[in-house]
Short mmCIF file of N, CA and C in Angstrom, two decimals:
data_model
loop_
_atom_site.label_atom_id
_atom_site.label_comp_id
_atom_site.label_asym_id
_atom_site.label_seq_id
_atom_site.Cartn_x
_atom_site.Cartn_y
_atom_site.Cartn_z
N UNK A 468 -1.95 2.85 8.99
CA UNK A 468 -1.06 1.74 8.72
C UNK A 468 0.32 2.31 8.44
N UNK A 469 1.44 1.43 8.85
CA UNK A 469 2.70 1.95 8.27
C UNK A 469 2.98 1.85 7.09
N UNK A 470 4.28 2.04 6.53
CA UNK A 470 4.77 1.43 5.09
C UNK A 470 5.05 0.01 5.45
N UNK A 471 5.54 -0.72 6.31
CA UNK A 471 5.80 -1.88 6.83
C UNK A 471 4.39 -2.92 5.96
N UNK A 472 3.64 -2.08 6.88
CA UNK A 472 1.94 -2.92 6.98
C UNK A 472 1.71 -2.58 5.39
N UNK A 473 1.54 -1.90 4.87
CA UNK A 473 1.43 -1.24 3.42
C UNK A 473 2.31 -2.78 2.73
N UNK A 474 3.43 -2.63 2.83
CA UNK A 474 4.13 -3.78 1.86
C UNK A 474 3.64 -5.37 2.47
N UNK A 475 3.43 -5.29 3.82
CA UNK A 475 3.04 -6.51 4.17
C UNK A 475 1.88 -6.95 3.73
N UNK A 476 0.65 -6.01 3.09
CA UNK A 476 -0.33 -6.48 2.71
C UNK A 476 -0.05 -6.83 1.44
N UNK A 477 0.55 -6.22 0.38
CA UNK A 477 0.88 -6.52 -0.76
C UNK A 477 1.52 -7.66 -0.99
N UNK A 478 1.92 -8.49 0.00
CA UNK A 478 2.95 -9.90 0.10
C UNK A 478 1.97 -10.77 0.03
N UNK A 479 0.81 -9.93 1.04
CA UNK A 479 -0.16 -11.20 1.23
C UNK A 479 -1.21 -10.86 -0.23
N UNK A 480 -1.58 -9.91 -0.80
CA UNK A 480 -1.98 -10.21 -2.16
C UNK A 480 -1.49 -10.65 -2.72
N UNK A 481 -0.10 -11.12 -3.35
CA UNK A 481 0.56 -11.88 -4.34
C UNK A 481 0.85 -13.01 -4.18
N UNK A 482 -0.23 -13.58 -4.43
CA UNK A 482 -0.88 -15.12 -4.41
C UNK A 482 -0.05 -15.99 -4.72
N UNK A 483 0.52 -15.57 -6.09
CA UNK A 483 1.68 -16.92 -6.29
C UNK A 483 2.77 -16.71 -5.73
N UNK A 484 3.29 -16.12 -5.14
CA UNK A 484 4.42 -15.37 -4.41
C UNK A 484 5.93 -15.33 -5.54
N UNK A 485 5.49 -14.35 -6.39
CA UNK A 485 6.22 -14.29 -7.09
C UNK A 485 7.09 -12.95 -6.84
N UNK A 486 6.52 -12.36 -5.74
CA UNK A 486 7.53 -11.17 -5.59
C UNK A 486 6.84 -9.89 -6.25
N UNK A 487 5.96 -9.49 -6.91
CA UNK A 487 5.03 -8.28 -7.87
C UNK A 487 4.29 -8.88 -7.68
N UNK A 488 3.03 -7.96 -8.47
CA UNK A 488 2.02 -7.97 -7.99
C UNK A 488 1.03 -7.53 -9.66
N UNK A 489 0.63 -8.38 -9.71
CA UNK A 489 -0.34 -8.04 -11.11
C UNK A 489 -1.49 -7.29 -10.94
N UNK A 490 -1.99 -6.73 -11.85
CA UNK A 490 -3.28 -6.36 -12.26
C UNK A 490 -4.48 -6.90 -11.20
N UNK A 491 -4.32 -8.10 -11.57
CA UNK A 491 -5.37 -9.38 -11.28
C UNK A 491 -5.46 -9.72 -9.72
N UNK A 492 -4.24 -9.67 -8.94
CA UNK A 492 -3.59 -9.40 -7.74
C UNK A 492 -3.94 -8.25 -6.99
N UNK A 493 -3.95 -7.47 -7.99
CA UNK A 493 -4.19 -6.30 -6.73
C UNK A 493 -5.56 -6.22 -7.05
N UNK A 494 -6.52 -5.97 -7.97
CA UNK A 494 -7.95 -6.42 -8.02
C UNK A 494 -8.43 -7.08 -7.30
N UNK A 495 -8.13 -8.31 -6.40
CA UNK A 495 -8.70 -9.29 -5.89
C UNK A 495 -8.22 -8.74 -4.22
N UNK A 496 -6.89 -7.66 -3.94
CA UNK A 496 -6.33 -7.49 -2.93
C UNK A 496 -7.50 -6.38 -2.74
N UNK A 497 -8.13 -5.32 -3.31
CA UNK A 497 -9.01 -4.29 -3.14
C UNK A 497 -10.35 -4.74 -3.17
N UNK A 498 -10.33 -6.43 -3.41
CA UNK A 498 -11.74 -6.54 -3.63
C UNK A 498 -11.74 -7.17 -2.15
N UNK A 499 -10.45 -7.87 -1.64
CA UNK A 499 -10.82 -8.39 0.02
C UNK A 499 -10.78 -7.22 1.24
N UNK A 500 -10.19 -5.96 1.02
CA UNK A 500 -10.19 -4.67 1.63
C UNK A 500 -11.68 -4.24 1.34
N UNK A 501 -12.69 -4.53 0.78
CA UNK A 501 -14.04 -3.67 0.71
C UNK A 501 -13.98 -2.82 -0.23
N UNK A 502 -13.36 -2.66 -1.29
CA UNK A 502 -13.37 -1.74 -2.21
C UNK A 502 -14.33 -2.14 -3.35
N UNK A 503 -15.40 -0.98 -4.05
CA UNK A 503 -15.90 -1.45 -5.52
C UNK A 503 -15.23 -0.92 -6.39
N UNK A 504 -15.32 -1.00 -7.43
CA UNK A 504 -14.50 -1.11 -8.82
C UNK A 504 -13.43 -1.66 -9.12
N UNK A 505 -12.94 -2.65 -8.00
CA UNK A 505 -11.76 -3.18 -8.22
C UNK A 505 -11.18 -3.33 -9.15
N UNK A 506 -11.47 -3.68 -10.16
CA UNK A 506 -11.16 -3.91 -11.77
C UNK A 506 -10.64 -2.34 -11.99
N UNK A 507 -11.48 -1.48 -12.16
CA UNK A 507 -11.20 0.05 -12.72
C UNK A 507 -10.29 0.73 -12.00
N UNK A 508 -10.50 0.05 -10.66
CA UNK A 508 -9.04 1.18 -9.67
C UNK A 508 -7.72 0.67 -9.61
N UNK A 509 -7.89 -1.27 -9.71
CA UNK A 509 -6.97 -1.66 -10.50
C UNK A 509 -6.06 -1.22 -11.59
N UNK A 510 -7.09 -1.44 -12.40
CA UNK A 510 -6.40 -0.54 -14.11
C UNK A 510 -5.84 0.81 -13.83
N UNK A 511 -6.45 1.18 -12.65
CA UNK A 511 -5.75 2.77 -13.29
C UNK A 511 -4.68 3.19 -12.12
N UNK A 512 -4.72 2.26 -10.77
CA UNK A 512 -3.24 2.12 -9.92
C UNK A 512 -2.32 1.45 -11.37
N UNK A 513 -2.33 0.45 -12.23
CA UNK A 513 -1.26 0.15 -12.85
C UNK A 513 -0.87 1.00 -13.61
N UNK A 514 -1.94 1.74 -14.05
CA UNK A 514 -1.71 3.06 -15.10
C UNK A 514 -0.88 4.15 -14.75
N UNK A 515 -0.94 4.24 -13.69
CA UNK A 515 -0.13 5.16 -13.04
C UNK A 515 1.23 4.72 -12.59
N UNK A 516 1.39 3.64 -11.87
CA UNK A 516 2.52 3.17 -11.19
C UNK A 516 3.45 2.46 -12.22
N UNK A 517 2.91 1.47 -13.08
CA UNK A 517 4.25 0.49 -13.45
C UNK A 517 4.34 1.18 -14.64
N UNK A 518 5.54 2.21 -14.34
CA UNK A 518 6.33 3.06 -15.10
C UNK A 518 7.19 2.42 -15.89
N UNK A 519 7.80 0.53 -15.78
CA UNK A 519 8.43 -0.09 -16.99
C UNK A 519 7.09 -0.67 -17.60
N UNK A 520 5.98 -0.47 -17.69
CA UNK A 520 4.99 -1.24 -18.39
C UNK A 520 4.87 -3.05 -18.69
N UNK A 521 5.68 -2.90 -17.46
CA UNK A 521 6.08 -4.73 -17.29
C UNK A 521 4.34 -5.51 -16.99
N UNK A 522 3.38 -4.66 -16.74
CA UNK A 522 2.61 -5.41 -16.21
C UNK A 522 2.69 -5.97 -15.03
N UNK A 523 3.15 -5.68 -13.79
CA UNK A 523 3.36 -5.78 -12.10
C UNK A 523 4.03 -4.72 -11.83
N UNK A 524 3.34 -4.17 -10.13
CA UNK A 524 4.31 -3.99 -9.74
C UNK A 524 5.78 -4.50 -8.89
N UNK A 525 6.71 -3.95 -9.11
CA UNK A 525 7.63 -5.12 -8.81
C UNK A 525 9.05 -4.34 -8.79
N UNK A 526 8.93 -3.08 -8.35
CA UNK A 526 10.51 -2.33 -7.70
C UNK A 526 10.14 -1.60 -6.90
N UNK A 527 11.03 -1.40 -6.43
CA UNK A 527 10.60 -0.67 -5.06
C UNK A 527 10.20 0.82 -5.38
N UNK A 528 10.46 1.26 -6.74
CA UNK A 528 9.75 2.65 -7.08
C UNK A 528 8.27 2.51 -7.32
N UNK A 529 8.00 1.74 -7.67
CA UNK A 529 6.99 1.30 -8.05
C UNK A 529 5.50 1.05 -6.60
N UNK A 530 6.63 0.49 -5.71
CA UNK A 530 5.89 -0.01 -4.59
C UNK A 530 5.31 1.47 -4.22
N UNK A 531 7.06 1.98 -3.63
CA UNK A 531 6.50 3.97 -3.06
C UNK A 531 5.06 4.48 -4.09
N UNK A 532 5.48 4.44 -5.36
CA UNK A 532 4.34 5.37 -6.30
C UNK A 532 2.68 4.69 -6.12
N UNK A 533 2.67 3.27 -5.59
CA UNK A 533 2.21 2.96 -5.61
C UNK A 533 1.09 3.25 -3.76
N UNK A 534 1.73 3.18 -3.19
CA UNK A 534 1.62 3.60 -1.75
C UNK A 534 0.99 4.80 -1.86
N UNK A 535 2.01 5.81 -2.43
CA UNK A 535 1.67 7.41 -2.79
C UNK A 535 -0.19 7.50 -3.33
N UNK A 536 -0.32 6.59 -4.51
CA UNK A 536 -1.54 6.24 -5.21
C UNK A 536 -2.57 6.04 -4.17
N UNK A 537 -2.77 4.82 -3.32
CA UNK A 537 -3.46 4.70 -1.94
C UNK A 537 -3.67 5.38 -1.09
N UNK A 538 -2.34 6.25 -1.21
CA UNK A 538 -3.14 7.49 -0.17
C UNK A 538 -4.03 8.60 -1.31
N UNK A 539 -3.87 9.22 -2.01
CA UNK A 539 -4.44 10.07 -2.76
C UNK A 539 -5.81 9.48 -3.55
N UNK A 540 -5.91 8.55 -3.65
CA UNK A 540 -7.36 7.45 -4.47
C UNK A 540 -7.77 6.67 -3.61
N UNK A 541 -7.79 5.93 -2.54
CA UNK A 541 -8.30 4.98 -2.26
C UNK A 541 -8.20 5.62 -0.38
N UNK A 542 -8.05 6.40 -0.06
CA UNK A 542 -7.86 7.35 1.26
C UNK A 542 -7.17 6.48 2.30
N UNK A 543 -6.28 5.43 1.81
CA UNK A 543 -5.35 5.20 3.10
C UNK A 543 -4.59 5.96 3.45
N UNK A 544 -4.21 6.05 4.74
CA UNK A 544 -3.20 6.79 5.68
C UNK A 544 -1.87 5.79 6.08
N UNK A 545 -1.26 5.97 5.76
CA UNK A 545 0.11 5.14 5.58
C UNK A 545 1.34 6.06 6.06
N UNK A 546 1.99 5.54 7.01
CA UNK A 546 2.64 6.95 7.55
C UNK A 546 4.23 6.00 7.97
N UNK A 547 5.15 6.74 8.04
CA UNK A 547 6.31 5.93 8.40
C UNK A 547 6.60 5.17 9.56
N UNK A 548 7.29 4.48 9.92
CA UNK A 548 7.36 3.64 10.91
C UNK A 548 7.87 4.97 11.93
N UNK A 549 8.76 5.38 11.60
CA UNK A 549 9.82 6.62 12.46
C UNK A 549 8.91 7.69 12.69
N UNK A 550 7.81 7.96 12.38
CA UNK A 550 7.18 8.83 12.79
C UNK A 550 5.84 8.55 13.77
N UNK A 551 5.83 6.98 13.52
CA UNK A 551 5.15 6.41 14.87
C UNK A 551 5.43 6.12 16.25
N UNK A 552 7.30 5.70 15.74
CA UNK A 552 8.38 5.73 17.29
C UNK A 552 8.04 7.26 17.38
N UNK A 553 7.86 8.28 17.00
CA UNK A 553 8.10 9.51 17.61
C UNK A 553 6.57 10.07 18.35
N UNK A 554 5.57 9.64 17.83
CA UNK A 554 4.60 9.79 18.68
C UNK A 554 4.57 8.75 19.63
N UNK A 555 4.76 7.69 19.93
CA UNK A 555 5.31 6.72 21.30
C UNK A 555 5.74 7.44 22.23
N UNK A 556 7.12 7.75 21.88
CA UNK A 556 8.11 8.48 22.90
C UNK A 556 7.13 10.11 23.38
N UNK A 557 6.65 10.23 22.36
CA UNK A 557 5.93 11.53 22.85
C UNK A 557 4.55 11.19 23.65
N UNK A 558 4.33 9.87 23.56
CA UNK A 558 3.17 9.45 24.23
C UNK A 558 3.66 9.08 26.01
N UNK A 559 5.05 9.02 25.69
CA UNK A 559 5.52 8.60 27.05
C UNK A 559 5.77 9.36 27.84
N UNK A 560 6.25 10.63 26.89
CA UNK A 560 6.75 11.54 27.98
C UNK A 560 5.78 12.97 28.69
N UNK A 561 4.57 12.17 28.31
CA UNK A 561 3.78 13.35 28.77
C UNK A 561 2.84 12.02 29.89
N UNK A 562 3.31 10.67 29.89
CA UNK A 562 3.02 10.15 30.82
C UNK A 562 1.87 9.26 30.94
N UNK A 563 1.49 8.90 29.08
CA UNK A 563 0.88 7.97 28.00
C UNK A 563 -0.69 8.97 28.53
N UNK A 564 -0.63 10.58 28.60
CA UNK A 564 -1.95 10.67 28.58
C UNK A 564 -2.26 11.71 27.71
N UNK A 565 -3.05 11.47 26.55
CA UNK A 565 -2.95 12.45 25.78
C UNK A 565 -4.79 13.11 25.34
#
């Protein structure tokens, strides 16, 4: 997935569309991805990420640390958009056969 797709899923977990993303939010976002412990991996993505202890996440540092978290705990692969145009073009120029 990109970072694009990464934040786009998080839009679609935040139910009330308040812009962050609670506890409760992302629990229910890992529980529609197939994940168990939602509750506990919950608690401890917030534990880690919302560095103002606001209870959401909800800045864009927050989002990255949070991304960062998914890849290292939960084994998504999340990779930049610009580094997907670059395997494209490299897919093209060898004549899309790889």
């Amino acid at each position: 997935m990109t970072e694009g797709e990464f934040r786009e899923w998080l839009r679609h977990i935040d139910r009330n569309k308040d812009s962050r993303i609670s506890m409760k939010e992302l629990a229910a976002g890992l529980k529609e991805a197939g994940f168990g412990f939602k509750w506990w991996r919950a608690w401890r993505a917030m534990k880690n990420v919302d560095k103002d202890r606001s209870g959401y996440i909800d800045t864009d540092s927050e989002i990255r640390a949070l991304m960062e978290h998914a890849m290292k705990h939960w084994g998504f692969v999340i990779s930049k958009a610009k580094e997907l145009q670059d395997v494209d073009v490299l897919i093209s120029d060898v004549g899309g056969k790889m």
